[in-house]
CSV table of C-alpha atoms in Angstrom, one decimal:
chain,number,residue,atom,x,y,z
A,1,MET,CA,0.0,0.0,0.0
A,2,LEU,CA,2.9,2.4,0.9
A,3,ASP,CA,4.4,1.7,-2.5
A,4,ARG,CA,1.2,2.8,-4.2
A,5,ILE,CA,1.0,6.0,-2.2
A,6,ASN,CA,4.6,6.8,-3.1
A,7,GLU,CA,3.7,6.2,-6.8
A,8,LEU,CA,0.7,8.6,-6.7
A,9,PRO,CA,2.6,11.8,-7.4
A,10,LYS,CA,4.3,10.3,-10.4
A,11,LEU,CA,1.0,9.0,-11.7
A,12,VAL,CA,-0.6,12.4,-11.3
A,13,GLU,CA,2.3,14.1,-13.0
A,14,ASP,CA,2.2,11.6,-15.9
A,15,ILE,CA,-1.6,12.2,-16.4
A,16,LEU,CA,-1.2,16.0,-16.3
A,17,GLN,CA,1.7,16.0,-18.7
A,18,THR,CA,-0.1,13.6,-21.1
A,19,SER,CA,-3.3,15.8,-20.9
A,20,ILE,CA,-1.2,18.9,-21.7
A,21,ASN,CA,0.4,17.1,-24.7
A,22,THR,CA,-3.1,16.1,-25.9
A,23,GLY,CA,-4.5,19.6,-26.0
A,24,PRO,CA,-8.1,20.6,-26.8
A,25,ARG,CA,-8.5,17.7,-29.2
A,26,GLY,CA,-8.8,15.4,-26.1
A,27,ALA,CA,-12.0,17.0,-25.0
A,28,VAL,CA,-13.5,16.7,-28.5
A,29,ARG,CA,-12.6,13.0,-28.6
A,30,LEU,CA,-14.0,12.4,-25.2
A,31,VAL,CA,-17.4,13.7,-26.3
A,32,GLN,CA,-17.2,11.6,-29.5
A,33,GLY,CA,-16.2,8.6,-27.3
A,34,ILE,CA,-19.3,9.1,-25.1
A,35,GLN,CA,-21.5,9.3,-28.2
A,36,ALA,CA,-20.0,6.0,-29.5
A,37,VAL,CA,-20.5,4.3,-26.2
A,38,ILE,CA,-24.1,5.4,-26.1
A,39,GLY,CA,-24.6,4.2,-29.7
A,40,VAL,CA,-23.1,0.7,-29.1
A,41,GLY,CA,-24.9,0.6,-25.7
A,42,SER,CA,-28.2,1.0,-27.5
A,43,GLU,CA,-27.3,-1.8,-29.9
A,44,TRP,CA,-26.5,-4.0,-26.9
A,45,LEU,CA,-29.8,-3.2,-25.2
A,46,ASN,CA,-31.7,-3.9,-28.4
A,47,ASP,CA,-29.9,-7.3,-28.8
A,48,PHE,CA,-30.4,-8.1,-25.1
A,49,SER,CA,-34.2,-7.4,-25.2
A,50,GLN,CA,-34.7,-9.4,-28.5
A,51,ARG,CA,-32.8,-12.3,-27.0
A,52,THR,CA,-34.7,-12.4,-23.8
A,53,ASP,CA,-38.0,-12.0,-25.6
A,54,THR,CA,-37.4,-14.9,-28.0
A,55,THR,CA,-35.5,-17.5,-26.0
A,56,GLY,CA,-35.3,-16.3,-22.4
A,57,GLY,CA,-31.6,-17.3,-22.4
A,58,ILE,CA,-28.7,-14.9,-22.4
A,59,SER,CA,-25.4,-15.7,-24.1
A,60,ASN,CA,-22.1,-15.2,-22.5
A,61,GLN,CA,-21.3,-12.3,-24.9
A,62,LEU,CA,-24.5,-10.5,-24.0
A,63,GLN,CA,-23.8,-11.0,-20.3
A,64,LEU,CA,-20.4,-9.3,-20.8
A,65,GLY,CA,-22.2,-6.3,-22.2
A,66,LEU,CA,-20.0,-3.7,-24.0
A,67,LEU,CA,-16.8,-5.6,-22.9
A,68,SER,CA,-17.7,-8.6,-25.1
A,69,PRO,CA,-15.5,-8.9,-28.3
A,70,PRO,CA,-18.3,-8.1,-30.8
A,71,TYR,CA,-19.4,-4.9,-29.0
A,72,VAL,CA,-15.8,-3.8,-28.4
A,73,ARG,CA,-15.2,-4.1,-32.1
A,74,ARG,CA,-18.3,-2.1,-33.0
A,75,LEU,CA,-17.2,0.5,-30.5
A,76,PHE,CA,-13.8,0.7,-32.1
A,77,GLU,CA,-15.3,1.0,-35.6
A,78,ARG,CA,-17.5,3.9,-34.4
A,79,MET,CA,-14.5,5.6,-32.9
A,80,GLY,CA,-12.7,5.8,-36.2
A,81,ALA,CA,-9.2,5.6,-37.6
A,82,THR,CA,-7.2,5.1,-34.4
A,83,TYR,CA,-9.3,2.4,-33.0
A,84,ILE,CA,-9.6,0.6,-36.3
A,85,LYS,CA,-5.8,0.5,-36.5
A,86,LEU,CA,-5.8,-0.6,-32.8
A,87,GLY,CA,-8.2,-3.4,-33.7
A,88,GLN,CA,-5.9,-4.5,-36.5
A,89,PHE,CA,-3.0,-4.4,-34.1
A,90,ILE,CA,-4.9,-6.7,-31.7
A,91,ALA,CA,-5.8,-9.0,-34.6
A,92,SER,CA,-2.1,-9.3,-35.5
A,93,ALA,CA,-0.8,-9.8,-32.0
A,94,PRO,CA,-2.2,-13.1,-30.6
A,95,THR,CA,0.8,-13.3,-28.3
A,96,LEU,CA,-0.4,-10.2,-26.4
A,97,PHE,CA,-4.3,-10.4,-26.4
A,98,PRO,CA,-7.0,-12.9,-25.5
A,99,ALA,CA,-7.9,-15.3,-28.3
A,100,GLU,CA,-11.6,-14.3,-28.5
A,101,TYR,CA,-10.6,-10.6,-29.1
A,102,VAL,CA,-8.0,-11.5,-31.7
A,103,GLU,CA,-10.5,-13.6,-33.6
A,104,GLU,CA,-13.2,-10.9,-33.5
A,105,PHE,CA,-10.9,-8.1,-34.6
A,106,GLN,CA,-10.0,-10.1,-37.7
A,107,LYS,CA,-13.2,-8.4,-39.0
A,108,CYS,CA,-11.8,-4.9,-38.5
A,109,PHE,CA,-11.2,-3.8,-42.0
A,110,ASP,CA,-9.1,-0.8,-43.0
A,111,ARG,CA,-11.5,0.7,-45.5
A,112,ALA,CA,-12.8,4.2,-45.3
A,113,PRO,CA,-14.7,6.6,-47.6
A,114,PRO,CA,-12.4,8.9,-49.6
A,115,VAL,CA,-11.7,12.4,-48.5
A,116,PRO,CA,-12.7,15.1,-51.1
A,117,PHE,CA,-9.8,15.9,-53.5
A,118,SER,CA,-9.9,19.5,-52.5
A,119,GLN,CA,-8.8,18.6,-49.0
A,120,ILE,CA,-6.1,16.3,-50.3
A,121,GLU,CA,-4.8,19.0,-52.7
A,122,ALA,CA,-4.7,21.5,-49.9
A,123,ILE,CA,-2.5,19.1,-47.8
A,124,ILE,CA,-0.1,18.4,-50.7
A,125,ARG,CA,0.2,22.2,-51.4
A,126,GLU,CA,0.8,22.9,-47.7
A,127,GLU,CA,3.4,20.2,-47.3
A,128,LEU,CA,5.3,21.2,-50.5
A,129,GLN,CA,4.9,24.9,-49.9
A,130,ARG,CA,4.2,25.5,-53.6
A,131,PRO,CA,1.5,24.9,-56.2
A,132,LEU,CA,0.8,21.3,-57.3
A,133,ASP,CA,1.5,22.1,-60.9
A,134,ALA,CA,5.1,23.3,-59.9
A,135,VAL,CA,5.9,19.7,-59.0
A,136,TYR,CA,3.4,17.4,-60.8
A,137,GLU,CA,2.2,17.4,-64.4
A,138,TYR,CA,-1.1,16.1,-63.1
A,139,VAL,CA,-2.6,14.5,-60.0
A,140,ASP,CA,-5.6,12.2,-60.6
A,141,PRO,CA,-8.4,13.4,-58.4
A,142,VAL,CA,-9.9,9.9,-58.2
A,143,PRO,CA,-8.0,8.0,-55.4
A,144,ILE,CA,-6.5,4.6,-56.1
A,145,ALA,CA,-7.2,3.6,-52.5
A,146,SER,CA,-8.6,5.1,-49.4
A,147,ALA,CA,-7.9,3.6,-45.9
A,148,SER,CA,-8.6,4.9,-42.4
A,149,ILE,CA,-5.4,6.9,-42.1
A,150,ALA,CA,-4.2,7.7,-45.7
A,151,GLN,CA,-5.4,8.1,-49.3
A,152,VAL,CA,-3.4,7.2,-52.4
A,153,HIS,CA,-3.6,9.1,-55.7
A,154,GLY,CA,-1.9,8.5,-59.1
A,155,ALA,CA,0.2,11.4,-60.5
A,156,ARG,CA,3.0,12.3,-62.9
A,157,LEU,CA,6.1,14.3,-62.1
A,158,LYS,CA,6.6,17.5,-64.1
A,159,SER,CA,10.4,17.4,-64.2
A,160,SER,CA,10.8,13.8,-65.5
A,161,GLY,CA,7.4,12.6,-66.6
A,162,GLN,CA,7.7,9.7,-64.2
A,163,GLU,CA,4.5,8.0,-63.2
A,164,VAL,CA,4.2,8.1,-59.4
A,165,VAL,CA,1.7,7.6,-56.6
A,166,ILE,CA,1.2,10.0,-53.7
A,167,LYS,CA,0.3,8.7,-50.3
A,168,VAL,CA,-1.4,11.5,-48.3
A,169,LEU,CA,-2.2,11.5,-44.6
A,170,LYS,CA,-5.9,12.3,-44.2
A,171,PRO,CA,-6.6,15.7,-42.6
A,172,GLY,CA,-6.7,15.8,-38.8
A,173,ILE,CA,-5.7,12.2,-38.4
A,174,GLU,CA,-2.5,12.8,-36.5
A,175,ASP,CA,-4.2,15.0,-33.9
A,176,VAL,CA,-6.9,12.4,-33.4
A,177,LEU,CA,-4.3,9.6,-33.1
A,178,VAL,CA,-2.3,11.4,-30.5
A,179,ALA,CA,-5.4,12.3,-28.4
A,180,ASP,CA,-6.7,8.7,-28.6
A,181,LEU,CA,-3.4,7.0,-27.8
A,182,ASN,CA,-2.7,9.4,-24.9
A,183,PHE,CA,-6.2,8.6,-23.5
A,184,ILE,CA,-5.5,4.9,-23.8
A,185,TYR,CA,-2.1,5.4,-22.1
A,186,VAL,CA,-3.7,7.3,-19.2
A,187,VAL,CA,-6.4,4.6,-18.7
A,188,SER,CA,-3.7,1.9,-18.7
A,189,ARG,CA,-1.6,3.8,-16.1
A,190,ILE,CA,-4.7,4.2,-13.8
A,191,LEU,CA,-5.7,0.6,-14.2
A,192,GLU,CA,-2.2,-0.6,-13.3
A,193,PHE,CA,-2.2,1.7,-10.3
A,194,LEU,CA,-5.6,0.5,-9.0
A,195,ASN,CA,-4.8,-3.2,-9.7
A,196,PRO,CA,-1.0,-3.9,-9.3
A,197,GLU,CA,-1.7,-7.5,-10.6
A,198,LEU,CA,-2.0,-6.0,-14.1
A,199,ARG,CA,1.7,-5.2,-14.0
A,200,ARG,CA,2.4,-8.8,-14.6
A,201,THR,CA,0.7,-8.4,-18.0
A,202,SER,CA,2.9,-5.4,-18.9
A,203,LEU,CA,-0.3,-3.5,-19.8
A,204,VAL,CA,1.5,-0.1,-19.9
A,205,GLY,CA,4.4,-1.5,-21.8
A,206,ILE,CA,2.0,-3.0,-24.4
A,207,VAL,CA,0.2,0.3,-24.8
A,208,LYS,CA,3.6,2.1,-25.3
A,209,ASP,CA,4.5,-0.4,-28.0
A,210,ILE,CA,1.1,0.1,-29.7
A,211,LYS,CA,1.6,3.9,-29.5
A,212,GLU,CA,5.1,3.8,-31.0
A,213,SER,CA,4.0,1.4,-33.8
A,214,MET,CA,1.0,3.4,-34.8
A,215,LEU,CA,2.8,6.8,-34.7
A,216,GLU,CA,5.5,5.3,-36.9
A,217,GLU,CA,2.8,4.4,-39.4
A,218,VAL,CA,1.5,8.0,-39.8
A,219,ASP,CA,5.1,9.4,-40.2
A,220,PHE,CA,5.8,8.8,-43.9
A,221,ARG,CA,9.4,9.7,-43.4
A,222,LYS,CA,9.7,6.3,-41.5
A,223,GLU,CA,8.0,4.5,-44.3
A,224,ALA,CA,10.3,6.2,-46.8
A,225,ALA,CA,13.3,5.1,-44.8
A,226,ASN,CA,12.0,1.5,-44.6
A,227,MET,CA,11.6,1.5,-48.4
A,228,GLU,CA,15.0,2.9,-49.0
A,229,ALA,CA,16.6,0.4,-46.6
A,230,PHE,CA,14.9,-2.5,-48.6
A,231,ARG,CA,16.1,-1.0,-51.9
A,232,ARG,CA,19.7,-0.9,-50.5
A,233,TYR,CA,19.4,-4.5,-49.4
A,234,ILE,CA,18.3,-5.5,-52.9
A,235,GLU,CA,21.2,-3.6,-54.5
A,236,ALA,CA,23.8,-4.9,-52.0
A,237,MET,CA,22.7,-8.5,-52.6
A,238,GLY,CA,22.7,-8.1,-56.4
A,239,LEU,CA,18.9,-8.8,-56.6
A,240,GLU,CA,18.0,-5.9,-58.9
A,241,ARG,CA,16.9,-8.3,-61.7
A,242,GLN,CA,14.8,-10.3,-59.3
A,243,ALA,CA,13.0,-7.8,-57.1
A,244,LYS,CA,12.1,-4.2,-56.7
A,245,ALA,CA,10.7,-1.7,-54.2
A,246,PRO,CA,9.4,1.7,-55.3
A,247,PHE,CA,11.9,4.6,-55.5
A,248,VAL,CA,11.1,7.4,-53.1
A,249,TYR,CA,11.1,11.0,-54.5
A,250,THR,CA,12.4,12.8,-51.4
A,251,HIS,CA,12.0,16.3,-52.9
A,252,CYS,CA,8.3,15.9,-52.8
A,253,SER,CA,7.9,13.7,-49.8
A,254,THR,CA,7.4,14.8,-46.2
A,255,LYS,CA,6.0,13.5,-42.9
A,256,ARG,CA,2.5,13.8,-44.3
A,257,ILE,CA,2.9,12.9,-48.0
A,258,LEU,CA,5.0,10.2,-49.7
A,259,THR,CA,5.7,10.4,-53.4
A,260,MET,CA,7.0,7.2,-54.8
A,261,GLU,CA,7.5,5.4,-58.1
A,262,ARG,CA,4.4,3.8,-59.5
A,263,LEU,CA,4.8,0.0,-60.1
A,264,TYR,CA,2.6,-1.9,-62.5
A,265,GLY,CA,1.9,-5.6,-61.9
A,266,VAL,CA,-0.5,-8.2,-60.6
A,267,PRO,CA,-0.9,-9.8,-57.1
A,268,LEU,CA,0.7,-13.1,-56.5
A,269,THR,CA,-2.8,-14.6,-56.3
A,270,ASP,CA,-3.8,-13.8,-59.9
A,271,LEU,CA,-2.7,-17.0,-61.6
A,272,ASP,CA,-4.0,-16.3,-65.1
A,273,SER,CA,-2.2,-12.9,-65.3
A,274,ILE,CA,1.0,-14.4,-63.8
A,275,ARG,CA,1.0,-17.1,-66.5
A,276,SER,CA,0.7,-14.3,-69.1
A,277,LEU,CA,3.8,-12.6,-67.7
A,278,VAL,CA,6.2,-15.5,-66.9
A,279,PRO,CA,6.5,-19.0,-68.2
A,280,ASP,CA,7.0,-20.6,-64.8
A,281,PRO,CA,5.0,-19.1,-61.8
A,282,GLU,CA,6.7,-21.4,-59.4
A,283,LEU,CA,10.1,-19.8,-60.1
A,284,SER,CA,8.6,-16.4,-59.4
A,285,LEU,CA,7.4,-17.7,-56.0
A,286,VAL,CA,10.9,-19.1,-55.3
A,287,THR,CA,12.3,-15.6,-56.0
A,288,ALA,CA,9.8,-13.9,-53.7
A,289,LEU,CA,10.6,-16.3,-50.9
A,290,ASN,CA,14.4,-16.0,-51.3
A,291,VAL,CA,14.2,-12.2,-51.3
A,292,TRP,CA,12.0,-12.0,-48.3
A,293,PHE,CA,13.9,-14.7,-46.3
A,294,GLY,CA,17.1,-12.9,-47.2
A,295,SER,CA,15.8,-9.7,-45.7
A,296,LEU,CA,15.4,-11.3,-42.3
A,297,ILE,CA,19.1,-11.5,-42.0
A,298,SER,CA,20.6,-8.9,-44.4
A,299,CYS,CA,18.2,-5.9,-44.1
A,300,GLU,CA,17.5,-3.4,-41.3
A,301,SER,CA,13.9,-4.5,-41.2
A,302,PHE,CA,11.7,-7.1,-43.0
A,303,HIS,CA,8.4,-6.4,-44.8
A,304,ALA,CA,5.7,-7.5,-42.3
A,305,ASP,CA,2.6,-7.2,-44.4
A,306,VAL,CA,3.1,-9.4,-47.5
A,307,HIS,CA,-0.6,-9.8,-48.4
A,308,ALA,CA,-1.5,-10.0,-52.0
A,309,GLY,CA,-2.0,-6.2,-52.3
A,310,ASN,CA,1.6,-5.6,-51.3
A,311,LEU,CA,3.4,-8.4,-53.1
A,312,TRP,CA,3.2,-8.3,-56.9
A,313,LEU,CA,4.6,-9.9,-60.0
A,314,LEU,CA,5.6,-6.8,-62.0
A,315,ARG,CA,5.2,-6.6,-65.8
A,316,ASP,CA,8.9,-7.1,-66.3
A,317,GLY,CA,8.9,-10.4,-64.3
A,318,ARG,CA,10.4,-9.0,-61.1
A,319,ILE,CA,8.8,-9.3,-57.7
A,320,GLY,CA,7.5,-6.0,-56.4
A,321,PHE,CA,7.4,-5.2,-52.7
A,322,LEU,CA,4.9,-2.4,-51.9
A,323,ASP,CA,3.8,-0.5,-48.9
A,324,PHE,CA,6.4,-0.5,-46.1
A,325,GLY,CA,4.2,1.1,-43.4
A,326,ILE,CA,4.4,-2.1,-41.4
A,327,VAL,CA,7.8,-3.7,-40.9
A,328,GLY,CA,9.4,-5.9,-38.3
A,329,ARG,CA,12.8,-5.8,-36.7
A,330,ILE,CA,14.0,-9.2,-35.5
A,331,SER,CA,16.6,-9.5,-32.7
A,332,PRO,CA,19.5,-11.9,-33.2
A,333,ARG,CA,18.3,-14.1,-30.3
A,334,THR,CA,14.8,-14.4,-31.8
A,335,TRP,CA,16.2,-15.1,-35.3
A,336,ALA,CA,18.6,-17.8,-34.0
A,337,ALA,CA,15.6,-19.6,-32.4
A,338,MET,CA,13.4,-18.9,-35.4
A,339,GLU,CA,16.0,-20.6,-37.7
A,340,VAL,CA,15.8,-23.7,-35.6
A,341,PHE,CA,12.0,-23.5,-35.5
A,342,LEU,CA,11.7,-23.4,-39.3
A,343,ALA,CA,14.3,-26.1,-39.9
A,344,SER,CA,12.6,-28.4,-37.4
A,345,PHE,CA,9.2,-27.6,-38.7
A,346,ALA,CA,10.3,-28.6,-42.2
A,347,THR,CA,11.6,-31.9,-41.0
A,348,GLN,CA,8.8,-32.4,-38.4
A,349,GLU,CA,11.3,-32.7,-35.6
A,350,TYR,CA,8.9,-31.5,-32.9
A,351,GLU,CA,11.3,-31.7,-29.9
A,352,ALA,CA,13.7,-29.4,-31.7
A,353,MET,CA,10.8,-27.2,-32.5
A,354,ALA,CA,9.7,-27.2,-28.8
A,355,SER,CA,13.2,-26.3,-27.7
A,356,ALA,CA,13.4,-23.4,-30.2
A,357,LEU,CA,10.1,-22.0,-29.0
A,358,ILE,CA,11.2,-22.3,-25.4
A,359,GLU,CA,14.4,-20.4,-26.3
A,360,MET,CA,12.4,-17.7,-28.1
A,361,GLY,CA,9.8,-17.2,-25.4
A,362,ALA,CA,9.9,-15.7,-22.0
A,363,THR,CA,9.1,-18.0,-19.2
A,364,GLY,CA,9.9,-18.3,-15.5
A,365,LYS,CA,9.4,-22.0,-15.1
A,366,ASP,CA,10.8,-25.3,-16.4
A,367,VAL,CA,9.0,-26.7,-19.5
A,368,ASP,CA,8.5,-30.3,-20.2
A,369,VAL,CA,10.0,-30.4,-23.7
A,370,THR,CA,8.6,-33.9,-24.5
A,371,ALA,CA,5.0,-33.0,-23.6
A,372,PHE,CA,5.3,-29.7,-25.3
A,373,ALA,CA,6.6,-31.4,-28.5
A,374,ARG,CA,3.6,-33.8,-28.5
A,375,ASP,CA,1.2,-30.9,-28.3
A,376,LEU,CA,3.0,-29.1,-31.1
A,377,GLU,CA,2.7,-32.2,-33.3
A,378,LYS,CA,-1.1,-32.2,-32.8
A,379,ILE,CA,-1.3,-28.6,-33.9
A,380,PHE,CA,1.0,-28.6,-36.9
A,381,SER,CA,-0.3,-31.9,-38.3
A,382,SER,CA,-3.5,-30.0,-39.0
A,383,ILE,CA,-1.9,-27.5,-41.4
A,384,GLN,CA,-2.4,-29.8,-44.4
A,385,GLU,CA,-6.1,-30.1,-43.4
A,386,LEU,CA,-6.8,-26.4,-43.9
A,387,ASP,CA,-9.6,-26.0,-46.4
A,388,THR,CA,-8.2,-24.6,-49.6
A,389,GLU,CA,-10.6,-23.6,-52.4
A,390,LEU,CA,-9.4,-22.9,-55.9
A,391,VAL,CA,-11.8,-20.4,-57.4
A,392,ILE,CA,-11.9,-20.3,-61.2
A,393,ALA,CA,-13.5,-17.3,-63.0
A,394,SER,CA,-13.8,-16.9,-66.7
A,395,ARG,CA,-14.3,-13.6,-68.5
A,396,ARG,CA,-14.5,-12.6,-72.2
A,397,GLY,CA,-12.3,-9.9,-73.5
A,398,PRO,CA,-13.0,-7.3,-76.2
A,399,ASP,CA,-11.6,-9.7,-78.8
A,400,SER,CA,-14.1,-12.3,-77.7
A,401,ALA,CA,-11.3,-14.5,-76.4
A,402,ALA,CA,-12.0,-16.3,-73.1
A,403,ALA,CA,-9.6,-15.6,-70.2
A,404,VAL,CA,-9.5,-17.7,-67.1
A,405,SER,CA,-8.5,-16.2,-63.7
A,406,ALA,CA,-7.7,-18.4,-60.8
A,407,ASN,CA,-7.4,-17.5,-57.1
A,408,VAL,CA,-6.8,-19.4,-54.0
A,409,VAL,CA,-9.0,-18.9,-51.0
A,410,VAL,CA,-8.0,-20.2,-47.6
A,411,ASP,CA,-10.3,-19.5,-44.7
A,412,ASP,CA,-8.6,-16.7,-42.6
A,413,ARG,CA,-10.4,-17.9,-39.6
A,414,GLN,CA,-8.8,-21.4,-39.9
A,415,MET,CA,-5.3,-19.9,-40.3
A,416,ASN,CA,-5.9,-17.6,-37.3
A,417,ALA,CA,-7.3,-20.5,-35.3
A,418,LEU,CA,-4.2,-22.5,-36.1
A,419,PHE,CA,-1.8,-19.8,-34.8
A,420,LEU,CA,-4.0,-19.1,-31.8
A,421,ASP,CA,-3.8,-22.8,-30.9
A,422,LEU,CA,0.0,-22.5,-30.9
A,423,VAL,CA,-0.2,-19.5,-28.7
A,424,ARG,CA,-2.7,-21.1,-26.3
A,425,VAL,CA,-0.6,-24.3,-26.0
A,426,SER,CA,2.6,-22.3,-25.5
A,427,GLU,CA,1.0,-20.1,-22.8
A,428,SER,CA,-0.1,-23.3,-21.0
A,429,TYR,CA,3.6,-24.0,-20.5
A,430,GLY,CA,4.2,-20.5,-19.3
A,431,LEU,CA,5.7,-19.1,-22.6
A,432,ARG,CA,5.1,-15.6,-24.0
A,433,PHE,CA,6.6,-14.7,-27.4
A,434,PRO,CA,7.8,-11.4,-28.7
A,435,ARG,CA,5.5,-9.6,-31.2
A,436,GLU,CA,8.1,-10.1,-33.9
A,437,PHE,CA,7.4,-13.9,-33.8
A,438,ALA,CA,3.7,-13.3,-34.5
A,439,LEU,CA,4.6,-11.0,-37.4
A,440,LEU,CA,6.9,-13.6,-38.9
A,441,MET,CA,4.4,-16.4,-38.5
A,442,LYS,CA,1.7,-14.3,-40.2
A,443,GLN,CA,4.0,-13.7,-43.3
A,444,LEU,CA,4.7,-17.4,-43.5
A,445,LEU,CA,1.0,-18.1,-43.6
A,446,TYR,CA,0.7,-15.7,-46.5
A,447,PHE,CA,3.5,-17.4,-48.3
A,448,ASP,CA,1.8,-20.8,-47.6
A,449,ARG,CA,-1.2,-19.5,-49.5
A,450,TYR,CA,0.9,-18.4,-52.5
A,451,THR,CA,2.6,-21.8,-52.5
A,452,ARG,CA,-0.8,-23.6,-52.6
A,453,LEU,CA,-1.7,-21.7,-55.7
A,454,LEU,CA,1.6,-21.3,-57.7
A,455,ALA,CA,3.5,-24.4,-56.6
A,456,PRO,CA,1.2,-26.9,-55.0
A,457,ASN,CA,3.8,-29.6,-55.0
A,458,MET,CA,6.6,-27.5,-53.4
A,459,ASN,CA,7.6,-27.5,-49.8
A,460,MET,CA,8.9,-24.0,-49.3
A,461,LEU,CA,10.9,-24.9,-46.1
A,462,GLN,CA,12.6,-27.9,-47.7
A,463,ASP,CA,13.1,-26.9,-51.4
A,464,ASP,CA,16.8,-26.7,-52.2
A,465,ARG,CA,16.2,-23.5,-54.3
A,466,ILE,CA,15.0,-21.6,-51.3
A,467,THR,CA,17.5,-20.3,-48.7
A,468,VAL,CA,15.4,-20.3,-45.6
A,469,VAL,CA,18.0,-20.2,-42.9
A,470,SER,CA,21.7,-19.4,-42.6
A,471,ASN,CA,24.6,-21.8,-42.3
A,472,ARG,CA,24.3,-21.7,-38.5
A,473,ARG,CA,21.2,-23.8,-38.7
A,474,MET,CA,22.7,-27.2,-38.1
A,475,ARG,CA,24.9,-25.9,-35.2
A,476,ASN,CA,21.9,-24.3,-33.6
A,477,MET,CA,19.8,-27.4,-34.0
A,478,ASN,CA,22.4,-29.5,-32.3
A,479,ASN,CA,22.6,-27.0,-29.5
A,480,PHE,CA,18.9,-27.2,-28.9
A,481,ARG,CA,18.8,-31.0,-28.8
């Protein structure tokens, strides 16, 4: 009790300083938050009354009220950009959050109505401190994409005629983000003060990590640096003929706008288009895997969002890596354990896999490696049982020739459930993994999808053409046995 009293001045100081940093936007967001709670509360009351009128029984979710996962997700969606991004963070961090919330927030999509071009134009002009036509030959007023935080427009540079895209931070987003994240931080500080048991969950530490990650995503200078680091890696490894990341035009890029080379290509899930560009889609996948795995060791950061919208086969046959807003940085200790994990996963040596996970995770107790290995075998033997649906769609072009497009669909819920099983079993042995492990596993699941479509007979972790791990692999595996 005395410790808590001694901590009170520091808590008050922290809250006051955070409130000052937030400014008047905090009061506005508080009112909006109350409105959102009232709105979702009304939905809960309506659902509650309908349920009791029809069945007389009340589900566990309804009993939890606004704290149940579906209603928390609805609240986040009403609160806008910050909370949608927070929901996506929760969905991608099963090592940090309860499984039922991770599963629910998979539904948290990053789609938003576009901002009028007049506002986008004003932001670009303000950032560049000159008229648009002094820099760009034209800017397409119709956006290529619109998400909760940013909007993307096609353009052409006036000086060189180069086709580019401009990523623009939506107006007011940064102020809202800072206000929301500061509020979440204050709440976490108060909760830890009131309930010291929460310190064991590192609640404040998790909130700080979320804040840092999300503020990085709205500072396009960070994304530009990530992109340039990846380009330097490609050049240093002599991979210019195999892969490409967009060139950043620094003279017309700032914290709030990012002007980069426009790449043209097709997602790695568009089989028909890929076959029209390259004779062997499997070799393109091998290239993508080698470039990405190589970045884990040889680049400052790795691309941590390789979904089909960000990983393309370009028209010239190279692999294009797009959108470096989300990257991971892997520590040498985690990577050493990850190498052993991947090698043992490929050979189905579950005791070595268990040892690698124990080395990677944080635990304060002894783990029964043999029992852990048996549980891992049960989980990973189900990977091949994931339902994979090959969707074939035919269309007729202007010359009346039929074209066939294939895509592979793997139920996201099944893949997420598989990873959550791994987290649950690991936690039952007292293990907690760093977030970078979750990021790595998510990318491997994306690549597993591409393999099912482009190279169904290939094992990406055992194929001799793919360099998954470094030469330290065997030595590390022997150390873990």
